[in-house]
mmCIF file of C-alpha atoms and ligand atoms in Angstrom:
data_model
loop_
_atom_site.group_PDB
_atom_site.id
_atom_site.type_symbol
_atom_site.label_atom_id
_atom_site.label_comp_id
_atom_site.label_asym_id
_atom_site.label_seq_id
_atom_site.Cartn_x
_atom_site.Cartn_y
_atom_site.Cartn_z
ATOM 1 C CA MET V 1 -13.702 -13.752 18.249
ATOM 2 C CA ASN V 2 -14.108 -10.686 20.437
ATOM 3 C CA THR V 3 -14.937 -7.249 18.960
ATOM 4 C CA LEU V 4 -11.308 -6.085 18.861
ATOM 5 C CA ASN V 5 -10.217 -9.202 16.981
ATOM 6 C CA LYS V 6 -13.032 -8.640 14.532
ATOM 7 C CA LEU V 7 -11.580 -5.203 13.921
ATOM 8 C CA GLY V 8 -8.188 -6.764 13.177
ATOM 9 C CA TRP V 9 -6.559 -6.683 16.622
ATOM 10 C CA SER V 10 -3.812 -9.360 16.981
ATOM 11 C CA ASP V 11 -0.825 -10.406 19.096
ATOM 12 C CA PHE V 12 1.279 -7.912 17.268
ATOM 13 C CA PHE V 13 -0.757 -4.990 18.696
ATOM 14 C CA GLU V 14 -1.306 -6.698 22.070
ATOM 15 C CA SER V 15 2.376 -6.892 22.659
ATOM 16 C CA SER V 16 2.805 -3.168 21.990
ATOM 17 C CA LEU V 17 0.685 -2.516 25.115
ATOM 18 C CA ASN V 18 3.344 -3.972 27.432
ATOM 19 C CA ASN V 19 5.138 -0.701 28.022
ATOM 20 C CA ILE V 20 2.011 1.471 28.261
ATOM 21 C CA ASP V 21 -0.060 2.063 31.352
ATOM 22 C CA HIS V 22 -3.403 1.666 29.554
ATOM 23 C CA GLN V 23 -5.788 0.764 32.354
ATOM 24 C CA LYS V 24 -7.950 3.834 31.977
ATOM 25 C CA MET V 25 -7.804 3.941 28.170
ATOM 26 C CA THR V 26 -9.983 2.497 25.487
ATOM 27 C CA ILE V 27 -8.459 0.663 22.583
ATOM 28 C CA GLY V 28 -9.911 1.486 19.155
ATOM 29 C CA ARG V 29 -9.184 1.523 15.439
ATOM 30 C CA VAL V 30 -9.349 4.671 13.342
ATOM 31 C CA SER V 31 -12.031 4.391 10.654
ATOM 32 C CA THR V 32 -11.969 7.915 9.235
ATOM 33 C CA VAL V 33 -9.554 10.761 9.471
ATOM 34 C CA ASN V 34 -11.097 14.264 9.301
ATOM 35 C CA LYS V 35 -9.285 17.596 9.373
ATOM 36 C CA SER V 36 -9.435 18.151 13.089
ATOM 37 C CA ASN V 37 -10.539 14.808 14.495
ATOM 38 C CA CYS V 38 -10.967 11.154 13.664
ATOM 39 C CA ILE V 39 -13.649 8.586 14.074
ATOM 40 C CA VAL V 40 -12.499 5.582 16.128
ATOM 41 C CA ILE V 41 -14.316 2.250 16.325
ATOM 42 C CA HIS V 42 -14.060 0.488 19.667
ATOM 43 C CA GLU V 43 -15.630 -2.396 21.570
ATOM 44 C CA SER V 44 -18.909 -0.621 22.185
ATOM 45 C CA GLY V 45 -19.379 1.636 19.201
ATOM 46 C CA SER V 46 -17.596 4.463 17.554
ATOM 47 C CA LYS V 47 -16.381 7.776 18.927
ATOM 48 C CA THR V 48 -15.112 11.089 17.604
ATOM 49 C CA CYS V 49 -11.678 11.549 18.957
ATOM 50 C CA GLU V 50 -9.113 14.381 18.961
ATOM 51 C CA LEU V 51 -5.340 14.107 19.389
ATOM 52 C CA ALA V 52 -3.918 15.064 22.774
ATOM 53 C CA GLY V 53 -2.010 18.415 22.552
ATOM 54 C CA ASN V 54 1.412 16.888 22.990
ATOM 55 C CA LEU V 55 0.762 14.545 20.028
ATOM 56 C CA LEU V 56 -0.863 17.266 17.878
ATOM 57 C CA PHE V 57 2.196 19.524 18.169
ATOM 58 C CA GLY V 58 4.871 16.889 18.774
ATOM 59 C CA MET V 59 4.181 14.372 16.034
ATOM 60 C CA GLU V 60 5.311 14.404 12.334
ATOM 61 C CA GLU V 61 2.458 14.327 9.898
ATOM 62 C CA ASN V 62 2.933 10.628 9.075
ATOM 63 C CA GLU V 63 2.984 9.695 12.759
ATOM 64 C CA LYS V 64 -0.464 11.119 13.338
ATOM 65 C CA PRO V 65 -3.410 8.717 13.212
ATOM 66 C CA LYS V 66 -4.290 7.377 9.742
ATOM 67 C CA THR V 67 -7.131 5.177 8.662
ATOM 68 C CA GLY V 68 -6.424 1.745 10.023
ATOM 69 C CA ASP V 69 -4.324 2.808 12.990
ATOM 70 C CA TRP V 70 -4.881 1.329 16.430
ATOM 71 C CA VAL V 71 -5.030 4.060 19.087
ATOM 72 C CA LEU V 72 -5.572 4.401 22.823
ATOM 73 C CA PHE V 73 -7.971 7.144 23.918
ATOM 74 C CA LEU V 74 -9.395 8.542 27.125
ATOM 75 C CA ASP V 75 -13.199 8.563 27.013
ATOM 76 C CA TYR V 76 -14.781 11.870 27.916
ATOM 77 C CA GLY V 77 -18.282 10.952 26.856
ATOM 78 C CA ASP V 78 -18.982 12.776 23.698
ATOM 79 C CA LEU V 79 -15.380 13.074 22.870
ATOM 80 C CA GLY V 80 -12.273 10.865 23.134
ATOM 81 C CA ILE V 81 -8.713 12.132 23.493
ATOM 82 C CA ILE V 82 -6.088 10.003 21.717
ATOM 83 C CA SER V 83 -2.940 9.548 23.878
ATOM 84 C CA HIS V 84 -1.143 6.858 21.858
ATOM 85 C CA VAL V 85 -0.946 5.660 18.284
ATOM 86 C CA LEU V 86 0.242 1.999 18.488
ATOM 87 C CA PRO V 87 3.142 0.838 16.184
ATOM 88 C CA ARG V 88 1.991 -0.075 12.708
ATOM 89 C CA LYS V 89 2.312 -3.587 11.271
ATOM 90 C CA THR V 90 2.281 -2.307 7.698
ATOM 91 C CA TYR V 91 1.380 0.963 6.004
ATOM 92 C CA LEU V 92 0.505 1.939 2.464
ATOM 93 C CA SER V 93 2.272 5.077 1.288
ATOM 94 C CA ARG V 94 2.866 6.987 -1.858
ATOM 95 C CA LYS V 95 5.062 9.794 -2.957
ATOM 96 C CA LYS V 96 3.387 13.146 -2.314
ATOM 97 C CA ALA V 97 2.263 14.791 -5.540
ATOM 98 C CA GLY V 98 4.587 17.332 -7.127
ATOM 99 C CA LYS V 99 8.353 17.658 -7.033
ATOM 100 C CA GLU V 100 8.737 17.392 -3.265
ATOM 101 C CA ILE V 101 10.298 14.033 -2.340
ATOM 102 C CA ALA V 102 8.174 13.001 0.596
ATOM 103 C CA GLU V 103 6.218 10.004 1.628
ATOM 104 C CA GLN V 104 2.538 10.221 2.398
ATOM 105 C CA ILE V 105 0.839 7.493 4.355
ATOM 106 C CA ILE V 106 -2.547 6.608 2.971
ATOM 107 C CA ALA V 107 -3.703 3.819 5.291
ATOM 108 C CA THR V 108 -2.151 1.489 7.899
ATOM 109 C CA ASN V 109 -2.212 -2.087 9.200
ATOM 110 C CA ILE V 110 -3.284 -3.583 5.918
ATOM 111 C CA ASP V 111 -2.956 -7.285 5.066
ATOM 112 C CA TYR V 112 -4.153 -7.226 1.421
ATOM 113 C CA ALA V 113 -4.669 -4.639 -1.250
ATOM 114 C CA ILE V 114 -7.488 -5.200 -3.699
ATOM 115 C CA VAL V 115 -6.241 -3.482 -6.874
ATOM 116 C CA VAL V 116 -9.130 -2.680 -9.180
ATOM 117 C CA GLN V 117 -8.978 -1.670 -12.832
ATOM 118 C CA CYS V 118 -11.911 -1.820 -15.218
ATOM 119 C CA LEU V 119 -12.685 -2.175 -18.919
ATOM 120 C CA GLU V 120 -14.650 1.027 -19.166
ATOM 121 C CA ILE V 121 -11.945 3.401 -17.877
ATOM 122 C CA GLY V 122 -9.282 1.330 -19.507
ATOM 123 C CA LEU V 123 -6.789 -1.321 -18.391
ATOM 124 C CA ASN V 124 -3.348 0.079 -17.753
ATOM 125 C CA LEU V 125 -0.532 -2.473 -17.392
ATOM 126 C CA ARG V 126 2.093 0.137 -16.470
ATOM 127 C CA ARG V 127 -0.086 1.487 -13.681
ATOM 128 C CA LEU V 128 -0.647 -2.003 -12.381
ATOM 129 C CA GLU V 129 3.053 -2.796 -12.313
ATOM 130 C CA ARG V 130 3.795 0.525 -10.561
ATOM 131 C CA THR V 131 1.169 -0.315 -7.953
ATOM 132 C CA LEU V 132 2.541 -3.842 -7.467
ATOM 133 C CA VAL V 133 6.054 -2.523 -6.922
ATOM 134 C CA GLN V 134 4.780 -0.135 -4.337
ATOM 135 C CA LEU V 135 2.768 -2.804 -2.571
ATOM 136 C CA GLN V 136 5.782 -5.012 -2.524
ATOM 137 C CA ASN V 137 7.775 -2.214 -0.921
ATOM 138 C CA CYS V 138 5.001 -1.921 1.749
ATOM 139 C CA ASN V 139 4.811 -5.682 2.334
ATOM 140 C CA ILE V 140 1.124 -5.841 1.341
ATOM 141 C CA GLU V 141 -0.232 -8.769 -0.642
ATOM 142 C CA PRO V 142 -2.104 -7.798 -3.824
ATOM 143 C CA ILE V 143 -5.375 -9.197 -5.175
ATOM 144 C CA ILE V 144 -5.948 -7.847 -8.708
ATOM 145 C CA LEU V 145 -9.446 -7.409 -10.183
ATOM 146 C CA ILE V 146 -10.580 -6.447 -13.656
ATOM 147 C CA ASN V 147 -14.092 -5.119 -13.156
ATOM 148 C CA LYS V 148 -16.992 -4.449 -15.533
ATOM 149 C CA ILE V 149 -16.453 -7.606 -17.498
ATOM 150 C CA ASP V 150 -20.044 -7.471 -18.530
ATOM 151 C CA LEU V 151 -19.143 -4.700 -21.000
ATOM 152 C CA GLN V 152 -17.961 -5.324 -24.544
ATOM 153 C CA ILE V 153 -14.254 -6.311 -24.675
ATOM 154 C CA THR V 154 -12.103 -5.128 -27.592
ATOM 155 C CA PRO V 155 -9.371 -7.380 -29.035
ATOM 156 C CA ASP V 156 -6.745 -5.003 -27.547
ATOM 157 C CA GLN V 157 -8.293 -5.203 -24.126
ATOM 158 C CA ARG V 158 -8.585 -8.956 -24.455
ATOM 159 C CA GLU V 159 -4.834 -9.148 -24.975
ATOM 160 C CA ILE V 160 -3.937 -6.967 -21.953
ATOM 161 C CA MET V 161 -6.449 -8.852 -19.874
ATOM 162 C CA ASN V 162 -4.872 -12.167 -20.811
ATOM 163 C CA PHE V 163 -1.447 -10.799 -19.900
ATOM 164 C CA MET V 164 -2.712 -9.548 -16.550
ATOM 165 C CA GLU V 165 -4.446 -12.815 -15.794
ATOM 166 C CA ASN V 166 -1.528 -15.021 -16.806
ATOM 167 C CA THR V 167 1.230 -12.934 -15.353
ATOM 168 C CA TYR V 168 -0.219 -11.356 -12.279
ATOM 169 C CA GLY V 169 -3.207 -13.641 -11.530
ATOM 170 C CA ALA V 170 -5.708 -10.885 -12.153
ATOM 171 C CA ILE V 171 -9.332 -11.983 -11.802
ATOM 172 C CA PRO V 172 -12.047 -10.770 -14.198
ATOM 173 C CA ILE V 173 -15.256 -9.813 -12.346
ATOM 174 C CA SER V 174 -18.434 -7.859 -12.674
ATOM 175 C CA ALA V 175 -20.000 -6.116 -9.752
ATOM 176 C CA ALA V 176 -23.069 -5.549 -11.931
ATOM 177 C CA SER V 177 -23.645 -9.124 -13.067
ATOM 178 C CA GLN V 178 -21.971 -10.615 -9.944
ATOM 179 C CA PHE V 179 -19.572 -12.670 -12.161
ATOM 180 C CA ASN V 180 -16.790 -14.140 -9.974
ATOM 181 C CA LEU V 181 -17.891 -12.186 -6.928
ATOM 182 C CA LYS V 182 -18.138 -15.402 -4.861
ATOM 183 C CA LEU V 183 -14.519 -16.244 -5.754
ATOM 184 C CA ILE V 184 -13.382 -12.838 -4.552
ATOM 185 C CA GLN V 185 -15.460 -13.141 -1.351
ATOM 186 C CA SER V 186 -13.753 -16.464 -0.617
ATOM 187 C CA LYS V 187 -10.422 -14.563 -0.578
ATOM 188 C CA ILE V 188 -11.665 -12.173 2.084
ATOM 189 C CA HIS V 189 -10.911 -13.489 5.578
ATOM 190 C CA SER V 190 -12.275 -12.621 8.949
ATOM 191 C CA GLY V 191 -10.145 -10.181 10.978
ATOM 192 C CA LYS V 192 -7.854 -9.336 7.979
ATOM 193 C CA SER V 193 -7.648 -5.874 6.584
ATOM 194 C CA TYR V 194 -8.168 -5.036 2.876
ATOM 195 C CA VAL V 195 -7.586 -1.798 1.103
ATOM 196 C CA PHE V 196 -9.161 -0.937 -2.259
ATOM 197 C CA ILE V 197 -6.937 0.718 -4.711
ATOM 198 C CA GLY V 198 -8.035 2.074 -8.068
ATOM 199 C CA ALA V 199 -9.094 5.184 -9.918
ATOM 200 C CA SER V 200 -12.385 6.729 -9.090
ATOM 201 C CA GLY V 201 -15.177 5.076 -11.047
ATOM 202 C CA VAL V 202 -13.623 1.626 -11.473
ATOM 203 C CA GLY V 203 -16.299 0.151 -9.216
ATOM 204 C CA LYS V 204 -14.690 -0.114 -5.781
ATOM 205 C CA SER V 205 -17.855 0.968 -3.937
ATOM 206 C CA SER V 206 -20.010 -1.312 -6.089
ATOM 207 C CA ILE V 207 -17.833 -4.336 -5.258
ATOM 208 C CA ILE V 208 -17.948 -3.519 -1.528
ATOM 209 C CA ASN V 209 -21.699 -3.021 -1.716
ATOM 210 C CA ALA V 210 -22.102 -6.354 -3.471
ATOM 211 C CA PHE V 211 -20.237 -7.984 -0.517
ATOM 212 C CA HIS V 212 -21.982 -5.969 2.143
ATOM 213 C CA LYS V 213 -25.542 -5.067 1.472
ATOM 214 C CA GLU V 214 -25.978 -2.808 4.546
ATOM 215 C CA SER V 215 -22.952 -0.741 3.589
ATOM 216 C CA ASP V 216 -23.884 2.886 3.370
ATOM 217 C CA LEU V 217 -21.498 3.629 0.530
ATOM 218 C CA LYS V 218 -23.192 5.576 -2.218
ATOM 219 C CA THR V 219 -23.095 4.114 -5.709
ATOM 220 C CA GLY V 220 -24.469 5.738 -8.737
ATOM 221 C CA ALA V 221 -26.752 3.566 -10.863
ATOM 222 C CA ILE V 222 -25.285 2.218 -14.069
ATOM 223 C CA SER V 223 -26.470 4.406 -16.867
ATOM 224 C CA GLN V 224 -28.227 2.126 -19.339
ATOM 225 C CA ALA V 225 -27.626 4.512 -22.175
ATOM 226 C CA THR V 226 -23.877 5.011 -21.973
ATOM 227 C CA ASN V 227 -22.656 2.397 -19.547
ATOM 228 C CA LYS V 228 -20.709 5.228 -18.001
ATOM 229 C CA GLY V 229 -20.892 5.460 -14.259
ATOM 230 C CA ALA V 230 -20.806 8.513 -12.034
ATOM 231 C CA HIS V 231 -17.750 8.943 -9.839
ATOM 232 C CA THR V 232 -19.269 8.746 -6.411
ATOM 233 C CA THR V 233 -16.835 7.835 -3.660
ATOM 234 C CA THR V 234 -16.137 10.812 -1.445
ATOM 235 C CA SER V 235 -14.552 9.817 1.867
ATOM 236 C CA ARG V 236 -12.100 7.268 3.190
ATOM 237 C CA GLU V 237 -13.482 4.743 5.624
ATOM 238 C CA LEU V 238 -13.082 1.421 7.293
ATOM 239 C CA TYR V 239 -15.835 -1.144 7.205
ATOM 240 C CA VAL V 240 -16.284 -4.593 8.725
ATOM 241 C CA LEU V 241 -17.992 -6.773 6.075
ATOM 242 C CA ASN V 242 -20.690 -9.348 6.835
ATOM 243 C CA ASN V 243 -18.197 -12.148 6.256
ATOM 244 C CA GLY V 244 -15.740 -10.535 8.771
ATOM 245 C CA GLY V 245 -13.184 -8.994 6.388
ATOM 246 C CA ILE V 246 -12.225 -5.421 7.202
ATOM 247 C CA VAL V 247 -12.291 -3.069 4.252
ATOM 248 C CA ILE V 248 -10.630 0.286 3.895
ATOM 249 C CA ASP V 249 -11.905 2.095 0.879
ATOM 250 C CA THR V 250 -9.478 4.815 -0.196
ATOM 251 C CA PRO V 251 -10.926 7.217 -2.796
ATOM 252 C CA GLY V 252 -8.843 8.797 -5.500
ATOM 253 C CA THR V 253 -5.897 6.559 -5.010
ATOM 254 C CA ARG V 254 -5.144 6.824 -8.686
ATOM 255 C CA GLU V 255 -1.491 6.224 -9.063
ATOM 256 C CA PHE V 256 1.401 5.732 -6.677
ATOM 257 C CA GLY V 257 4.636 7.583 -6.857
ATOM 258 C CA LEU V 258 7.367 5.262 -5.715
ATOM 259 C CA THR V 259 8.888 5.464 -2.286
ATOM 260 C CA SER V 260 11.149 2.673 -1.230
ATOM 261 C CA SER V 261 11.586 2.050 2.425
ATOM 262 C CA ASN V 262 14.017 -0.633 1.281
ATOM 263 C CA ALA V 263 16.081 1.101 -1.336
ATOM 264 C CA GLU V 264 18.706 -1.581 -1.569
ATOM 265 C CA SER V 265 16.051 -4.131 -2.349
ATOM 266 C CA SER V 266 16.875 -5.869 -5.589
ATOM 267 C CA THR V 267 13.254 -7.004 -6.013
ATOM 268 C CA SER V 268 11.187 -5.227 -8.526
ATOM 269 C CA GLY V 269 7.674 -6.464 -8.264
ATOM 270 C CA PHE V 270 7.908 -7.629 -11.852
ATOM 271 C CA HIS V 271 6.861 -11.176 -12.318
ATOM 272 C CA GLY V 272 9.814 -13.247 -13.565
ATOM 273 C CA ILE V 273 12.380 -10.460 -13.597
ATOM 274 C CA ASP V 274 13.245 -10.861 -9.895
ATOM 275 C CA ASP V 275 13.939 -14.553 -10.387
ATOM 276 C CA LEU V 276 16.133 -13.871 -13.364
ATOM 277 C CA ALA V 277 18.028 -11.144 -11.567
ATOM 278 C CA LYS V 278 18.950 -13.519 -8.737
ATOM 279 C CA ASP V 279 20.939 -15.585 -11.262
ATOM 280 C CA CYS V 280 22.922 -12.659 -12.775
ATOM 281 C CA LYS V 281 26.663 -13.164 -12.669
ATOM 282 C CA PHE V 282 27.264 -10.094 -10.458
ATOM 283 C CA GLN V 283 25.193 -9.532 -7.301
ATOM 284 C CA ASN V 284 25.035 -5.783 -7.835
ATOM 285 C CA CYS V 285 24.111 -6.157 -11.483
ATOM 286 C CA THR V 286 22.378 -3.061 -12.838
ATOM 287 C CA HIS V 287 20.959 -4.988 -15.800
ATOM 288 C CA THR V 288 22.253 -2.418 -18.256
ATOM 289 C CA ASN V 289 25.486 -3.802 -19.804
ATOM 290 C CA GLU V 290 27.008 -6.417 -17.542
ATOM 291 C CA ARG V 291 28.314 -9.671 -18.858
ATOM 292 C CA GLY V 292 26.267 -12.676 -17.588
ATOM 293 C CA CYS V 293 23.171 -10.549 -17.024
ATOM 294 C CA LYS V 294 20.175 -12.903 -17.191
ATOM 295 C CA VAL V 295 17.662 -10.053 -17.486
ATOM 296 C CA LEU V 296 19.373 -8.617 -20.595
ATOM 297 C CA LYS V 297 19.562 -12.132 -22.031
ATOM 298 C CA ALA V 298 15.836 -12.630 -21.533
ATOM 299 C CA VAL V 299 15.198 -9.321 -23.376
ATOM 300 C CA GLU V 300 17.483 -10.438 -26.199
ATOM 301 C CA ASN V 301 15.752 -13.733 -26.695
ATOM 302 C CA GLY V 302 12.275 -12.121 -26.377
ATOM 303 C CA HIS V 303 11.212 -13.677 -23.020
ATOM 304 C CA ILE V 304 10.872 -10.157 -21.658
ATOM 305 C CA SER V 305 9.424 -7.497 -23.989
ATOM 306 C CA ASP V 306 11.351 -4.271 -24.563
ATOM 307 C CA GLU V 307 8.420 -2.330 -23.041
ATOM 308 C CA GLU V 308 8.475 -4.381 -19.863
ATOM 309 C CA TYR V 309 12.232 -4.020 -19.549
ATOM 310 C CA GLU V 310 12.017 -0.216 -20.041
ATOM 311 C CA ASN V 311 9.320 0.070 -17.397
ATOM 312 C CA PHE V 312 11.348 -2.092 -15.004
ATOM 313 C CA MET V 313 14.394 0.145 -15.487
ATOM 314 C CA ARG V 314 12.350 3.309 -15.178
ATOM 315 C CA LEU V 315 10.816 2.163 -11.908
ATOM 316 C CA ASN V 316 14.282 1.204 -10.583
ATOM 317 C CA ARG V 317 15.582 4.648 -11.490
ATOM 318 C CA GLU V 318 12.639 6.291 -9.713
ATOM 319 C CA MET V 319 13.301 4.324 -6.547
ATOM 320 C CA GLU V 320 17.001 5.176 -6.590
ATOM 321 C CA HIS V 321 16.137 8.795 -7.090
ATOM 322 C CA TYR V 322 13.831 8.644 -4.065
ATOM 323 C CA ALA V 323 16.421 6.887 -1.975
ATOM 324 C CA SER V 324 19.240 9.317 -2.865
ATOM 325 C CA SER V 325 17.015 12.356 -2.373
ATOM 326 C CA THR V 326 16.014 11.259 1.113
ATOM 327 C CA GLN V 327 19.654 10.453 1.878
ATOM 328 C CA ASP V 328 20.546 13.991 0.685
ATOM 329 C CA ARG V 329 17.881 15.536 2.883
ATOM 330 C CA LYS V 330 19.038 13.539 5.935
ATOM 331 C CA GLN V 331 22.595 14.622 5.290
ATOM 332 C CA LYS V 332 21.573 18.294 4.882
ATOM 333 C CA GLY V 333 19.604 17.998 8.171
ATOM 334 C CA LYS V 334 22.685 16.598 9.911
ATOM 335 C CA ASN V 335 24.971 19.278 8.503
ATOM 336 C CA LEU V 336 22.541 21.992 9.653
ATOM 337 C CA SER V 337 22.314 20.699 13.193
ATOM 338 C CA LYS V 338 26.174 20.462 13.285
ATOM 339 C CA ILE V 339 26.330 24.146 12.271
ATOM 340 C CA ILE V 340 23.753 25.140 14.896
ATOM 341 C CA LYS V 341 25.667 23.162 17.605
ATOM 342 C CA ASN V 342 28.898 24.869 16.671
ATOM 343 C CA MET V 343 27.224 28.312 16.677
ATOM 344 C CA LYS V 344 25.893 27.593 20.157
ATOM 345 C CA LYS V 345 29.377 26.476 21.307
ATOM 346 C CA LEU V 346 30.816 29.737 20.051
ATOM 347 C CA GLY V 347 28.293 31.707 22.103
ATOM 348 C CA TYR V 348 26.105 32.800 19.200
ATOM 349 C CA LYS V 349 22.899 34.352 20.421
ATOM 350 C CA SER V 350 19.866 34.724 18.164
ATOM 351 C CA ARG V 351 18.863 38.290 17.780
HETATM 352 P P1 GDP A 1 -15.617 3.763 -7.281
HETATM 353 O O1 GDP A 1 -15.437 5.261 -7.521
HETATM 354 O O2 GDP A 1 -14.387 2.964 -7.683
HETATM 355 O O3 GDP A 1 -16.100 3.405 -5.911
HETATM 356 O O4 GDP A 1 -16.765 3.310 -8.367
HETATM 357 P P2 GDP A 1 -18.316 3.025 -8.088
HETATM 358 O O5 GDP A 1 -18.558 1.750 -7.408
HETATM 359 O O6 GDP A 1 -18.953 4.209 -7.541
HETATM 360 O O7 GDP A 1 -18.758 2.771 -9.605
HETATM 361 C C1 GDP A 1 -18.684 3.767 -10.573
HETATM 362 C C2 GDP A 1 -19.749 3.484 -11.637
HETATM 363 O O8 GDP A 1 -19.515 2.240 -12.306
HETATM 364 C C3 GDP A 1 -21.132 3.386 -11.075
HETATM 365 O O9 GDP A 1 -22.101 3.976 -11.837
HETATM 366 C C4 GDP A 1 -21.393 1.871 -11.001
HETATM 367 O O10 GDP A 1 -22.762 1.551 -11.076
HETATM 368 C C5 GDP A 1 -20.586 1.387 -12.265
HETATM 369 N N1 GDP A 1 -20.217 0.036 -12.193
HETATM 370 C C6 GDP A 1 -19.597 -0.612 -11.071
HETATM 371 N N2 GDP A 1 -19.400 -1.890 -11.283
HETATM 372 C C7 GDP A 1 -19.813 -2.173 -12.561
HETATM 373 C C8 GDP A 1 -19.845 -3.306 -13.415
HETATM 374 O O11 GDP A 1 -19.412 -4.404 -13.025
HETATM 375 N N3 GDP A 1 -20.323 -3.170 -14.683
HETATM 376 C C9 GDP A 1 -20.802 -1.947 -15.112
HETATM 377 N N4 GDP A 1 -21.264 -1.885 -16.369
HETATM 378 N N5 GDP A 1 -20.808 -0.829 -14.382
HETATM 379 C C10 GDP A 1 -20.343 -0.922 -13.124
#
């Protein structure tokens, strides 16, 4: 495996070079995005790179390099100048915080997401389901971990844990006692890219450190007195692990807002509900009051809990809202450009 393959390079990216004259350029993968530059790893090391002027001013925010992107840059010694951002295989996005309906790309070219929750901060089924829906929208495979299993487990937590394990295949682990770490490590494959998702303090850095002793991530020591850990992760970066897996550690990725690149998708990310929905009498069933709705029937006979159904419907509504808002905005944009065109036709001059 050559260095680029080790960094995740594949035929998908190779084929995107066909239309680019790239002889004088270096191929690299963005490991960190800073305010005015990014760090790019390439065949012989890493380099601080800046965007070429035409990209800096001509690209939309989401088109600019993100952690995980493959780029081409011209090497000027101390500095590289990025001339191309290669098409993305996948990207992880979330709705921007606040009322604005906009998508924010967090990291790109990811094969798997390692979704971490932990006993200490609290297991949250709704948050997990929300994350799984978003990952499904992004075409990224989830691996779900419940960390800090060395701590005392309350009966309530035990119940949620059982549900997460049975329904979503969550794996209980402990970065501290190393419980099940080998199992997780066996799921990390050479040349594949993994992103860690989870609230600050759930133990993402500790898990990466346990896989990768030389990693320079900083992890606070476990406080013997309180079992409460310090929240220590500060920057987003890309690492190649000893076993060849590529890890992108995204700090503060607490909760996703929903964006749906595939608004018509009838899939929900909810285990079981998708299968039931396929058998509904009507193809466009909204699962609210239709005759022959298999989802409603499952709620009636207790196979799906009221809470799960409510969450499923809420997430669907959120996705619809996102889809219709983006549609609205596109329409408004079109209307505006029509008005401007007409004004120009009529000889309007800006004053
Ligand atoms: P991150 O913010 O998700 O990267 O979390 P860290 O890896 O920095 O961990 C936060 C705190 O939890 C640190 O003090 C860790 O030592 C502690 N921690 C991590 N894993 C475990 C574990 O398995 N058990 C216990 N008891 N503490 C842990």
